[in-house]
Amino acid sequence: MNALAATNRNFRQAARILGLDSKLEMSLLIPFREVKVECTIPKDDGTLVSYIGFRVQHDNARGPMKGGIRYHPEVDPDEVNALAQLMTWKTAVADIPYGGAKGGIGCNPKDLSRSELERLTRVFTQKIHDLIGVHTDVPAPDMGTNAQTMAWILDEYSKFHGHSPAIVTGKPIDLGGSLGREAATGRGVVYATEALLAEHGKSIQGLTFAIQGFGNVGSWAAKLIHERGGKVVAVSDITGALKNSNGIDIPSLLMHKEATGSLMNFNGGDAMDSTELLVHECDVLIPCALGGVLNKDNAADVRAEFIIEAANHPTDPDADEILSKKGVVILPDIYANAGGVTVSYFEWVQNIQGFMWDEEKVNRELNRYMTKAFHKIKNRCQTHNCNLRMGAFVLGVNRVARATTLRGWEA
């Protein structure tokens, strides 16, 4: 099941639990606005090439819409739509005053030079500058984009609207980016994990962890788990997979990956088949890579007691059912990876106030938001006798439905 179908299914189930009016349910599902633009740029060799860009603005009942911009060959309206809708529920679960949006350009950033990427980003910004805004829709980096991409959007947008640092988050620190933003998603995953484990009378210290994906989120999660005395027994990324039953020395592995660009040939662990990682023996499994990796083919073999969804939609609904029957506790993506957007909110607040926070304050506030959200989800689970995924959806959908109704959506 693709991400859009799975998200719609979870939403409809939450709407049924809440007893939402069918017209309100339909209104919450339909995006506020979908934009498709043509971005034509000269390549470095002088030839012209066109790319299609998208921005889906899903809902603004609780505040400006918020969501990443991804540069990827497979960006299509369905995927962008699902991710925009997920952002609406995610920001509501985290209780930050945003709605959901998502955008992207169908291109392969690896095939473009830095100057071509800059031209493409500026043309895309020119096409959508009057649809985004500090109090309307605030983009952020996503797959294939980074702080530099945000710097170009900020500069191009400011040509039309004056200096507007709050127009994007995930910017370089020198242009008003927030301290702690780079680590935020991984750190939020760790705070979420701590809240869940505490509920079960456990802590990170002494437990074993398997982490799929060793990019920004996975590497920060691994580093922070290692610092807290957790034992990371397996990691993988596109370059390969490693295991060590005594625990991998994460600081050494980070230095090795920095130096070689790969996990392979690291002398502190044994190579393993990447597909084995998801079914490797561990207490906590953290998928930080692609969607749909846990499915009906491998779910029965998962040996972890807890799954923390650091990736978007890593568990498809068939796997969800199998894992639930096995008694595996799944902390859903809609909450577990909300650390990034939460610190994006802090960055936006700092930009609007023109007053920057130190990193300690950023991390302290992130911990407070993640912990508070977990307890709200648990309350919903107890009230409606449902699992954590449905508890999170019910919490998020209810907050958006209430805001929509209070604003007078039928007028």
mmCIF file of C-alpha atoms in Angstrom:
data_model
loop_
_atom_site.group_PDB
_atom_site.id
_atom_site.type_symbol
_atom_site.label_atom_id
_atom_site.label_comp_id
_atom_site.label_asym_id
_atom_site.label_seq_id
_atom_site.Cartn_x
_atom_site.Cartn_y
_atom_site.Cartn_z
ATOM 1 C CA MET A 1 0.000 0.000 0.000
ATOM 2 C CA ASN A 2 1.467 3.386 -0.956
ATOM 3 C CA ALA A 3 1.923 6.222 1.532
ATOM 4 C CA LEU A 4 -1.188 8.144 0.385
ATOM 5 C CA ALA A 5 -3.512 5.112 0.677
ATOM 6 C CA ALA A 6 -2.090 4.198 4.102
ATOM 7 C CA THR A 7 -2.378 7.781 5.395
ATOM 8 C CA ASN A 8 -5.973 8.060 4.133
ATOM 9 C CA ARG A 9 -6.838 4.740 5.764
ATOM 10 C CA ASN A 10 -5.410 5.834 9.132
ATOM 11 C CA PHE A 11 -7.180 9.182 8.850
ATOM 12 C CA ARG A 12 -10.553 7.549 8.091
ATOM 13 C CA GLN A 13 -10.198 5.170 11.016
ATOM 14 C CA ALA A 14 -9.409 8.122 13.338
ATOM 15 C CA ALA A 15 -12.383 10.051 11.924
ATOM 16 C CA ARG A 16 -14.660 7.054 12.689
ATOM 17 C CA ILE A 17 -13.350 6.797 16.262
ATOM 18 C CA LEU A 18 -13.985 10.537 16.732
ATOM 19 C CA GLY A 19 -17.414 10.320 15.069
ATOM 20 C CA LEU A 20 -16.634 13.183 12.680
ATOM 21 C CA ASP A 21 -19.368 14.536 10.422
ATOM 22 C CA SER A 22 -18.857 13.068 6.919
ATOM 23 C CA LYS A 23 -18.727 16.536 5.299
ATOM 24 C CA LEU A 24 -16.092 17.713 7.792
ATOM 25 C CA GLU A 25 -14.142 14.493 7.177
ATOM 26 C CA MET A 26 -14.129 15.157 3.424
ATOM 27 C CA SER A 27 -13.139 18.788 3.997
ATOM 28 C CA LEU A 28 -10.133 17.728 6.136
ATOM 29 C CA LEU A 29 -8.964 15.256 3.498
ATOM 30 C CA ILE A 30 -9.020 17.569 0.472
ATOM 31 C CA PRO A 31 -5.903 19.775 0.157
ATOM 32 C CA PHE A 32 -6.326 23.539 0.482
ATOM 33 C CA ARG A 33 -4.277 24.097 -2.704
ATOM 34 C CA GLU A 34 -2.178 22.083 -5.167
ATOM 35 C CA VAL A 35 0.298 23.885 -7.409
ATOM 36 C CA LYS A 36 2.231 22.497 -10.376
ATOM 37 C CA VAL A 37 4.797 24.705 -12.104
ATOM 38 C CA GLU A 38 7.229 24.384 -14.982
ATOM 39 C CA CYS A 39 10.826 25.312 -14.151
ATOM 40 C CA THR A 40 12.953 25.904 -17.258
ATOM 41 C CA ILE A 41 16.660 26.643 -16.757
ATOM 42 C CA PRO A 42 19.777 26.879 -18.935
ATOM 43 C CA LYS A 43 22.218 24.021 -18.191
ATOM 44 C CA ASP A 44 25.931 24.838 -17.855
ATOM 45 C CA ASP A 45 26.420 23.837 -21.517
ATOM 46 C CA GLY A 46 23.783 26.369 -22.640
ATOM 47 C CA THR A 47 20.999 23.887 -23.458
ATOM 48 C CA LEU A 48 17.555 24.490 -21.962
ATOM 49 C CA VAL A 49 15.905 21.890 -19.753
ATOM 50 C CA SER A 50 12.504 21.841 -18.021
ATOM 51 C CA TYR A 51 11.521 20.300 -14.691
ATOM 52 C CA ILE A 52 8.118 20.025 -13.038
ATOM 53 C CA GLY A 53 7.788 21.459 -9.524
ATOM 54 C CA PHE A 54 4.958 20.838 -7.040
ATOM 55 C CA ARG A 55 3.679 22.433 -3.855
ATOM 56 C CA VAL A 56 0.718 20.905 -2.044
ATOM 57 C CA GLN A 57 -0.722 23.054 0.747
ATOM 58 C CA HIS A 58 -2.924 20.707 2.724
ATOM 59 C CA ASP A 59 -4.427 22.581 5.678
ATOM 60 C CA ASN A 60 -4.031 25.919 7.468
ATOM 61 C CA ALA A 61 -6.680 25.700 10.204
ATOM 62 C CA ARG A 62 -4.079 25.709 13.003
ATOM 63 C CA GLY A 63 -1.528 28.081 11.469
ATOM 64 C CA PRO A 64 0.782 28.605 8.468
ATOM 65 C CA MET A 65 1.392 25.483 6.393
ATOM 66 C CA LYS A 66 4.750 23.796 6.898
ATOM 67 C CA GLY A 67 6.655 21.159 4.972
ATOM 68 C CA GLY A 68 9.816 20.197 3.169
ATOM 69 C CA ILE A 69 10.872 20.544 -0.451
ATOM 70 C CA ARG A 70 12.450 17.425 -1.966
ATOM 71 C CA TYR A 71 14.507 17.083 -5.137
ATOM 72 C CA HIS A 72 14.098 13.516 -6.346
ATOM 73 C CA PRO A 73 13.419 11.808 -9.708
ATOM 74 C CA GLU A 74 10.270 10.133 -8.352
ATOM 75 C CA VAL A 75 8.559 13.223 -6.955
ATOM 76 C CA ASP A 76 4.929 12.955 -8.041
ATOM 77 C CA PRO A 77 1.636 14.587 -6.965
ATOM 78 C CA ASP A 78 0.426 11.499 -5.032
ATOM 79 C CA GLU A 79 3.547 11.246 -2.879
ATOM 80 C CA VAL A 80 3.654 15.010 -2.236
ATOM 81 C CA ASN A 81 -0.043 14.905 -1.326
ATOM 82 C CA ALA A 82 0.440 12.093 1.213
ATOM 83 C CA LEU A 83 3.402 13.832 2.828
ATOM 84 C CA ALA A 84 1.553 17.182 2.992
ATOM 85 C CA GLN A 85 -1.380 15.493 4.729
ATOM 86 C CA LEU A 86 0.970 13.677 7.125
ATOM 87 C CA MET A 87 2.520 17.044 8.043
ATOM 88 C CA THR A 88 -0.930 18.375 8.993
ATOM 89 C CA TRP A 89 -1.436 15.555 11.498
ATOM 90 C CA LYS A 90 2.224 15.576 12.644
ATOM 91 C CA THR A 91 2.257 19.291 13.533
ATOM 92 C CA ALA A 92 -1.049 18.813 15.365
ATOM 93 C CA VAL A 93 0.325 15.818 17.343
ATOM 94 C CA ALA A 94 3.398 17.864 18.325
ATOM 95 C CA ASP A 95 1.011 20.734 19.207
ATOM 96 C CA ILE A 96 2.859 23.354 17.199
ATOM 97 C CA PRO A 97 0.756 26.053 15.469
ATOM 98 C CA TYR A 98 1.181 24.887 11.876
ATOM 99 C CA GLY A 99 -0.725 23.098 9.151
ATOM 100 C CA GLY A 100 0.778 20.751 6.571
ATOM 101 C CA ALA A 101 2.401 21.260 3.179
ATOM 102 C CA LYS A 102 4.983 19.539 0.993
ATOM 103 C CA GLY A 103 6.781 20.326 -2.228
ATOM 104 C CA GLY A 104 9.273 18.970 -4.649
ATOM 105 C CA ILE A 105 10.878 19.044 -8.055
ATOM 106 C CA GLY A 106 11.138 15.933 -10.222
ATOM 107 C CA CYS A 107 14.890 15.936 -10.821
ATOM 108 C CA ASN A 108 18.001 14.028 -9.839
ATOM 109 C CA PRO A 109 20.156 16.517 -7.875
ATOM 110 C CA LYS A 110 23.218 14.286 -8.417
ATOM 111 C CA ASP A 111 22.996 15.016 -12.174
ATOM 112 C CA LEU A 112 23.015 18.798 -11.640
ATOM 113 C CA SER A 113 25.972 21.065 -10.914
ATOM 114 C CA ARG A 114 25.827 23.471 -7.982
ATOM 115 C CA SER A 115 25.086 26.408 -10.303
ATOM 116 C CA GLU A 116 22.323 24.432 -12.069
ATOM 117 C CA LEU A 117 20.769 23.575 -8.697
ATOM 118 C CA GLU A 118 20.891 27.232 -7.701
ATOM 119 C CA ARG A 119 19.207 28.334 -10.951
ATOM 120 C CA LEU A 120 16.524 25.639 -10.570
ATOM 121 C CA THR A 121 15.835 26.643 -6.937
ATOM 122 C CA ARG A 122 15.570 30.328 -7.841
ATOM 123 C CA VAL A 123 13.194 29.678 -10.778
ATOM 124 C CA PHE A 124 11.009 27.448 -8.552
ATOM 125 C CA THR A 125 10.935 30.214 -5.901
ATOM 126 C CA GLN A 126 9.967 32.795 -8.535
ATOM 127 C CA LYS A 127 7.029 30.595 -9.569
ATOM 128 C CA ILE A 128 5.683 30.083 -6.009
ATOM 129 C CA HIS A 129 6.845 33.208 -4.110
ATOM 130 C CA ASP A 130 3.340 34.699 -3.986
ATOM 131 C CA LEU A 131 1.885 31.413 -2.593
ATOM 132 C CA ILE A 132 4.360 30.934 0.261
ATOM 133 C CA GLY A 133 4.980 33.375 3.108
ATOM 134 C CA VAL A 134 6.067 33.788 6.727
ATOM 135 C CA HIS A 135 2.433 33.498 7.861
ATOM 136 C CA THR A 136 1.182 31.415 4.918
ATOM 137 C CA ASP A 137 3.487 28.515 4.046
ATOM 138 C CA VAL A 138 7.026 27.971 5.342
ATOM 139 C CA PRO A 139 9.217 25.478 3.386
ATOM 140 C CA ALA A 140 12.124 23.442 4.806
ATOM 141 C CA PRO A 141 14.758 21.012 3.475
ATOM 142 C CA ASP A 142 13.887 17.415 2.636
ATOM 143 C CA MET A 143 15.366 14.585 0.577
ATOM 144 C CA GLY A 144 17.875 16.006 -1.938
ATOM 145 C CA THR A 145 17.816 19.554 -0.491
ATOM 146 C CA ASN A 146 19.743 21.153 2.369
ATOM 147 C CA ALA A 147 20.563 24.389 4.203
ATOM 148 C CA GLN A 148 22.148 25.847 1.034
ATOM 149 C CA THR A 149 18.896 25.263 -0.917
ATOM 150 C CA MET A 150 17.018 27.150 1.817
ATOM 151 C CA ALA A 151 19.559 30.012 1.608
ATOM 152 C CA TRP A 152 18.812 30.395 -2.131
ATOM 153 C CA ILE A 153 15.035 30.359 -1.497
ATOM 154 C CA LEU A 154 15.441 32.969 1.270
ATOM 155 C CA ASP A 155 17.495 35.215 -1.006
ATOM 156 C CA GLU A 156 15.148 34.888 -4.007
ATOM 157 C CA TYR A 157 12.004 35.389 -1.897
ATOM 158 C CA SER A 158 13.555 38.450 -0.205
ATOM 159 C CA LYS A 159 14.028 40.120 -3.640
ATOM 160 C CA PHE A 160 10.229 40.234 -3.926
ATOM 161 C CA HIS A 161 9.204 40.719 -0.294
ATOM 162 C CA GLY A 162 12.142 42.303 1.574
ATOM 163 C CA HIS A 163 14.401 40.540 4.080
ATOM 164 C CA SER A 164 12.348 37.588 5.389
ATOM 165 C CA PRO A 165 14.470 35.094 7.370
ATOM 166 C CA ALA A 166 11.336 33.314 8.675
ATOM 167 C CA ILE A 167 10.248 32.301 5.134
ATOM 168 C CA VAL A 168 12.194 29.012 5.390
ATOM 169 C CA THR A 169 13.587 26.881 8.205
ATOM 170 C CA GLY A 170 16.617 24.623 8.157
ATOM 171 C CA LYS A 171 18.757 27.566 6.969
ATOM 172 C CA PRO A 172 22.490 28.003 7.596
ATOM 173 C CA ILE A 173 23.176 29.403 11.104
ATOM 174 C CA ASP A 174 24.731 32.519 9.522
ATOM 175 C CA LEU A 175 21.383 33.384 7.901
ATOM 176 C CA GLY A 176 19.228 32.892 10.995
ATOM 177 C CA GLY A 177 19.128 29.098 11.218
ATOM 178 C CA SER A 178 18.597 27.607 14.665
ATOM 179 C CA LEU A 179 21.275 25.900 16.715
ATOM 180 C CA GLY A 180 20.338 22.245 17.221
ATOM 181 C CA ARG A 181 18.321 22.038 13.979
ATOM 182 C CA GLU A 182 20.664 19.591 12.232
ATOM 183 C CA ALA A 183 20.401 17.050 15.072
ATOM 184 C CA ALA A 184 16.726 17.758 15.793
ATOM 185 C CA THR A 185 15.003 14.812 14.094
ATOM 186 C CA GLY A 186 17.480 12.271 15.492
ATOM 187 C CA ARG A 187 17.388 13.898 18.942
ATOM 188 C CA GLY A 188 13.581 13.944 18.866
ATOM 189 C CA VAL A 189 13.614 10.208 18.028
ATOM 190 C CA VAL A 190 15.743 9.601 21.131
ATOM 191 C CA TYR A 191 13.486 11.732 23.382
ATOM 192 C CA ALA A 192 10.445 9.851 22.007
ATOM 193 C CA THR A 193 12.194 6.514 22.648
ATOM 194 C CA GLU A 194 12.991 7.564 26.241
ATOM 195 C CA ALA A 195 9.334 8.511 26.851
ATOM 196 C CA LEU A 196 8.110 5.154 25.493
ATOM 197 C CA LEU A 197 10.668 3.061 27.394
ATOM 198 C CA ALA A 198 9.936 4.911 30.661
ATOM 199 C CA GLU A 199 6.281 3.876 30.248
ATOM 200 C CA HIS A 200 7.491 0.248 30.182
ATOM 201 C CA GLY A 201 9.852 0.694 33.161
ATOM 202 C CA LYS A 202 12.962 0.624 30.975
ATOM 203 C CA SER A 203 15.636 3.080 29.824
ATOM 204 C CA ILE A 204 18.021 3.287 26.859
ATOM 205 C CA GLN A 205 20.952 2.200 29.015
ATOM 206 C CA GLY A 206 21.683 -1.495 28.592
ATOM 207 C CA LEU A 207 19.158 -2.135 25.787
ATOM 208 C CA THR A 208 20.203 -3.239 22.271
ATOM 209 C CA PHE A 209 19.346 -1.220 19.152
ATOM 210 C CA ALA A 210 19.363 -1.915 15.385
ATOM 211 C CA ILE A 211 19.293 1.201 13.176
ATOM 212 C CA GLN A 212 18.393 1.079 9.478
ATOM 213 C CA GLY A 213 19.719 4.178 7.724
ATOM 214 C CA PHE A 214 22.841 6.054 8.792
ATOM 215 C CA GLY A 215 22.179 9.432 7.229
ATOM 216 C CA ASN A 216 21.384 12.568 9.220
ATOM 217 C CA VAL A 217 18.623 11.031 11.372
ATOM 218 C CA GLY A 218 20.122 7.573 11.892
ATOM 219 C CA SER A 219 23.636 8.780 12.686
ATOM 220 C CA TRP A 220 22.418 11.345 15.255
ATOM 221 C CA ALA A 221 20.081 8.791 16.849
ATOM 222 C CA ALA A 222 22.945 6.258 17.039
ATOM 223 C CA LYS A 223 25.339 8.832 18.536
ATOM 224 C CA LEU A 224 22.873 9.933 21.229
ATOM 225 C CA ILE A 225 21.822 6.346 22.075
ATOM 226 C CA HIS A 226 25.516 5.404 22.414
ATOM 227 C CA GLU A 227 26.086 8.395 24.740
ATOM 228 C CA ARG A 228 23.180 7.240 26.935
ATOM 229 C CA GLY A 229 24.638 3.749 27.371
ATOM 230 C CA GLY A 230 22.495 2.005 24.745
ATOM 231 C CA LYS A 231 24.161 -0.751 22.742
ATOM 232 C CA VAL A 232 23.855 -0.286 18.949
ATOM 233 C CA VAL A 233 24.331 -3.866 17.680
ATOM 234 C CA ALA A 234 23.551 -3.323 13.964
ATOM 235 C CA VAL A 235 23.469 -0.427 11.485
ATOM 236 C CA SER A 236 22.965 -0.198 7.740
ATOM 237 C CA ASP A 237 22.798 2.314 4.908
ATOM 238 C CA ILE A 238 23.019 2.154 1.103
ATOM 239 C CA THR A 239 26.741 1.275 1.333
ATOM 240 C CA GLY A 240 26.137 -1.891 3.415
ATOM 241 C CA ALA A 241 25.409 -3.207 6.906
ATOM 242 C CA LEU A 242 27.398 -3.978 10.064
ATOM 243 C CA LYS A 243 26.767 -5.957 13.230
ATOM 244 C CA ASN A 244 28.548 -6.398 16.548
ATOM 245 C CA SER A 245 26.743 -8.178 19.385
ATOM 246 C CA ASN A 246 28.937 -6.355 21.941
ATOM 247 C CA GLY A 247 27.874 -2.977 20.560
ATOM 248 C CA ILE A 248 29.371 -0.862 17.765
ATOM 249 C CA ASP A 249 31.687 2.007 18.739
ATOM 250 C CA ILE A 250 29.523 4.731 17.178
ATOM 251 C CA PRO A 251 32.015 7.674 17.448
ATOM 252 C CA SER A 252 34.634 5.537 15.624
ATOM 253 C CA LEU A 253 32.091 4.482 12.992
ATOM 254 C CA LEU A 254 31.110 8.132 12.397
ATOM 255 C CA MET A 255 34.774 9.027 11.842
ATOM 256 C CA HIS A 256 35.183 6.030 9.517
ATOM 257 C CA LYS A 257 32.126 7.022 7.462
ATOM 258 C CA GLU A 258 33.300 10.650 7.323
ATOM 259 C CA ALA A 259 36.695 9.513 6.015
ATOM 260 C CA THR A 260 35.566 6.804 3.561
ATOM 261 C CA GLY A 261 31.946 7.667 2.736
ATOM 262 C CA SER A 262 30.968 4.078 3.564
ATOM 263 C CA LEU A 263 30.163 1.771 6.478
ATOM 264 C CA MET A 264 32.159 -1.024 4.875
ATOM 265 C CA ASN A 265 35.657 -2.114 5.963
ATOM 266 C CA PHE A 266 35.077 -0.817 9.492
ATOM 267 C CA ASN A 267 37.098 -2.979 11.851
ATOM 268 C CA GLY A 268 34.686 -2.656 14.782
ATOM 269 C CA GLY A 269 31.984 -4.905 13.333
ATOM 270 C CA ASP A 270 31.196 -7.712 10.893
ATOM 271 C CA ALA A 271 29.542 -7.143 7.517
ATOM 272 C CA MET A 272 26.001 -8.499 7.182
ATOM 273 C CA ASP A 273 23.284 -8.583 4.546
ATOM 274 C CA SER A 274 21.347 -5.267 4.647
ATOM 275 C CA THR A 275 17.998 -7.089 4.466
ATOM 276 C CA GLU A 276 18.860 -8.943 7.688
ATOM 277 C CA LEU A 277 19.006 -5.754 9.732
ATOM 278 C CA LEU A 278 15.222 -5.461 10.129
ATOM 279 C CA VAL A 279 14.999 -8.984 11.575
ATOM 280 C CA HIS A 280 18.252 -8.788 13.583
ATOM 281 C CA GLU A 281 17.993 -9.660 17.265
ATOM 282 C CA CYS A 282 17.606 -6.447 19.299
ATOM 283 C CA ASP A 283 15.322 -4.794 21.856
ATOM 284 C CA VAL A 284 14.597 -1.694 19.757
ATOM 285 C CA LEU A 285 14.475 -1.426 15.947
ATOM 286 C CA ILE A 286 14.722 2.077 14.444
ATOM 287 C CA PRO A 287 14.016 2.315 10.676
ATOM 288 C CA CYS A 288 15.438 5.700 9.553
ATOM 289 C CA ALA A 289 15.504 5.157 5.787
ATOM 290 C CA LEU A 290 12.743 4.573 3.236
ATOM 291 C CA GLY A 291 9.024 3.878 3.478
ATOM 292 C CA GLY A 292 7.452 0.429 3.248
ATOM 293 C CA VAL A 293 10.510 -1.511 4.500
ATOM 294 C CA LEU A 294 8.478 -3.522 7.028
ATOM 295 C CA ASN A 295 5.891 -5.505 5.071
ATOM 296 C CA LYS A 296 3.970 -8.775 5.129
ATOM 297 C CA ASP A 297 7.049 -10.667 3.877
ATOM 298 C CA ASN A 298 9.360 -9.816 6.803
ATOM 299 C CA ALA A 299 7.106 -8.633 9.663
ATOM 300 C CA ALA A 300 6.681 -12.118 11.164
ATOM 301 C CA ASP A 301 10.480 -12.426 11.494
ATOM 302 C CA VAL A 302 11.021 -9.140 13.374
ATOM 303 C CA ARG A 303 12.597 -9.904 16.769
ATOM 304 C CA ALA A 304 12.550 -6.423 18.310
ATOM 305 C CA GLU A 305 10.209 -5.630 21.180
ATOM 306 C CA PHE A 306 9.864 -1.960 20.167
ATOM 307 C CA ILE A 307 9.897 -0.261 16.741
ATOM 308 C CA ILE A 308 10.550 3.493 16.580
ATOM 309 C CA GLU A 309 9.495 4.876 13.181
ATOM 310 C CA ALA A 310 12.120 7.520 12.444
ATOM 311 C CA ALA A 311 11.396 7.238 8.685
ATOM 312 C CA ASN A 312 8.083 8.262 7.089
ATOM 313 C CA HIS A 313 5.729 5.274 6.620
ATOM 314 C CA PRO A 314 8.299 2.485 7.174
ATOM 315 C CA THR A 315 5.610 -0.027 8.255
ATOM 316 C CA ASP A 316 2.859 -0.858 5.788
ATOM 317 C CA PRO A 317 -0.613 -1.719 7.180
ATOM 318 C CA ASP A 318 -0.228 -5.498 6.601
ATOM 319 C CA ALA A 319 2.972 -5.488 8.665
ATOM 320 C CA ASP A 320 1.268 -3.342 11.301
ATOM 321 C CA GLU A 321 -1.327 -6.057 11.841
ATOM 322 C CA ILE A 322 1.235 -8.887 12.031
ATOM 323 C CA LEU A 323 3.470 -6.952 14.454
ATOM 324 C CA SER A 324 0.549 -5.973 16.699
ATOM 325 C CA LYS A 325 -0.483 -9.637 17.018
ATOM 326 C CA LYS A 326 3.108 -10.455 18.028
ATOM 327 C CA GLY A 327 2.918 -7.821 20.758
ATOM 328 C CA VAL A 328 5.526 -5.515 19.180
ATOM 329 C CA VAL A 329 5.044 -1.900 20.329
ATOM 330 C CA ILE A 330 5.300 0.564 17.414
ATOM 331 C CA LEU A 331 5.941 4.258 18.037
ATOM 332 C CA PRO A 332 4.431 5.853 14.890
ATOM 333 C CA ASP A 333 6.267 8.143 12.456
ATOM 334 C CA ILE A 334 3.627 10.849 12.853
ATOM 335 C CA TYR A 335 5.042 11.383 16.361
ATOM 336 C CA ALA A 336 8.483 9.734 16.493
ATOM 337 C CA ASN A 337 10.107 11.869 13.780
ATOM 338 C CA ALA A 338 8.394 15.158 14.700
ATOM 339 C CA GLY A 339 11.610 16.558 16.280
ATOM 340 C CA GLY A 340 12.680 18.161 13.002
ATOM 341 C CA VAL A 341 9.495 20.142 12.459
ATOM 342 C CA THR A 342 9.378 21.071 16.161
ATOM 343 C CA VAL A 343 12.830 22.693 16.025
ATOM 344 C CA SER A 344 11.847 24.245 12.670
ATOM 345 C CA TYR A 345 9.032 25.893 14.623
ATOM 346 C CA PHE A 346 11.577 27.143 17.192
ATOM 347 C CA GLU A 347 13.680 28.557 14.322
ATOM 348 C CA TRP A 348 10.638 30.374 12.875
ATOM 349 C CA VAL A 349 9.800 31.805 16.322
ATOM 350 C CA GLN A 350 13.410 33.032 16.772
ATOM 351 C CA ASN A 351 13.368 34.653 13.298
ATOM 352 C CA ILE A 352 10.069 36.439 13.938
ATOM 353 C CA GLN A 353 11.283 37.701 17.331
ATOM 354 C CA GLY A 354 14.753 38.535 15.990
ATOM 355 C CA PHE A 355 16.142 36.866 19.107
ATOM 356 C CA MET A 356 18.151 33.637 18.901
ATOM 357 C CA TRP A 357 18.272 30.866 21.529
ATOM 358 C CA ASP A 358 21.292 28.906 22.733
ATOM 359 C CA GLU A 359 21.450 25.195 21.877
ATOM 360 C CA GLU A 360 20.708 24.106 25.433
ATOM 361 C CA LYS A 361 17.366 25.933 25.350
ATOM 362 C CA VAL A 362 16.493 24.436 21.934
ATOM 363 C CA ASN A 363 17.151 20.881 23.207
ATOM 364 C CA ARG A 364 15.354 21.484 26.505
ATOM 365 C CA GLU A 365 12.239 22.778 24.723
ATOM 366 C CA LEU A 366 12.370 19.893 22.218
ATOM 367 C CA ASN A 367 12.446 17.379 25.074
ATOM 368 C CA ARG A 368 9.469 19.114 26.708
ATOM 369 C CA TYR A 369 7.397 19.059 23.506
ATOM 370 C CA MET A 370 8.227 15.407 22.663
ATOM 371 C CA THR A 371 7.521 14.174 26.199
ATOM 372 C CA LYS A 372 4.263 16.135 26.498
ATOM 373 C CA ALA A 373 3.054 14.829 23.114
ATOM 374 C CA PHE A 374 3.785 11.218 24.138
ATOM 375 C CA HIS A 375 1.626 11.510 27.261
ATOM 376 C CA LYS A 376 -1.210 13.090 25.245
ATOM 377 C CA ILE A 377 -1.043 10.140 22.793
ATOM 378 C CA LYS A 378 -1.102 7.643 25.684
ATOM 379 C CA ASN A 379 -4.215 9.358 27.089
ATOM 380 C CA ARG A 380 -5.948 8.961 23.718
ATOM 381 C CA CYS A 381 -4.940 5.274 23.584
ATOM 382 C CA GLN A 382 -6.519 4.699 26.991
ATOM 383 C CA THR A 383 -9.671 6.680 26.143
ATOM 384 C CA HIS A 384 -10.280 4.916 22.823
ATOM 385 C CA ASN A 385 -8.630 1.566 23.610
ATOM 386 C CA CYS A 386 -6.354 1.743 20.551
ATOM 387 C CA ASN A 387 -2.654 1.357 19.697
ATOM 388 C CA LEU A 388 -0.128 4.201 19.610
ATOM 389 C CA ARG A 389 -0.510 4.823 15.863
ATOM 390 C CA MET A 390 -4.255 5.288 16.115
ATOM 391 C CA GLY A 391 -3.822 7.244 19.371
ATOM 392 C CA ALA A 392 -1.545 9.683 17.546
ATOM 393 C CA PHE A 393 -3.892 9.993 14.538
ATOM 394 C CA VAL A 394 -6.913 10.541 16.785
ATOM 395 C CA LEU A 395 -5.017 13.235 18.727
ATOM 396 C CA GLY A 396 -3.846 15.023 15.564
ATOM 397 C CA VAL A 397 -7.088 14.759 13.587
ATOM 398 C CA ASN A 398 -9.152 15.904 16.586
ATOM 399 C CA ARG A 399 -7.013 19.032 17.042
ATOM 400 C CA VAL A 400 -7.327 19.967 13.350
ATOM 401 C CA ALA A 401 -11.069 19.186 13.315
ATOM 402 C CA ARG A 402 -11.645 21.356 16.401
ATOM 403 C CA ALA A 403 -9.695 24.284 14.906
ATOM 404 C CA THR A 404 -11.581 23.908 11.612
ATOM 405 C CA THR A 405 -14.978 23.855 13.348
ATOM 406 C CA LEU A 406 -14.137 26.804 15.616
ATOM 407 C CA ARG A 407 -13.123 28.904 12.605
ATOM 408 C CA GLY A 408 -16.509 28.204 10.960
ATOM 409 C CA TRP A 409 -15.641 26.001 8.015
ATOM 410 C CA GLU A 410 -19.244 25.846 6.731
ATOM 411 C CA ALA A 411 -19.496 29.612 6.213
#
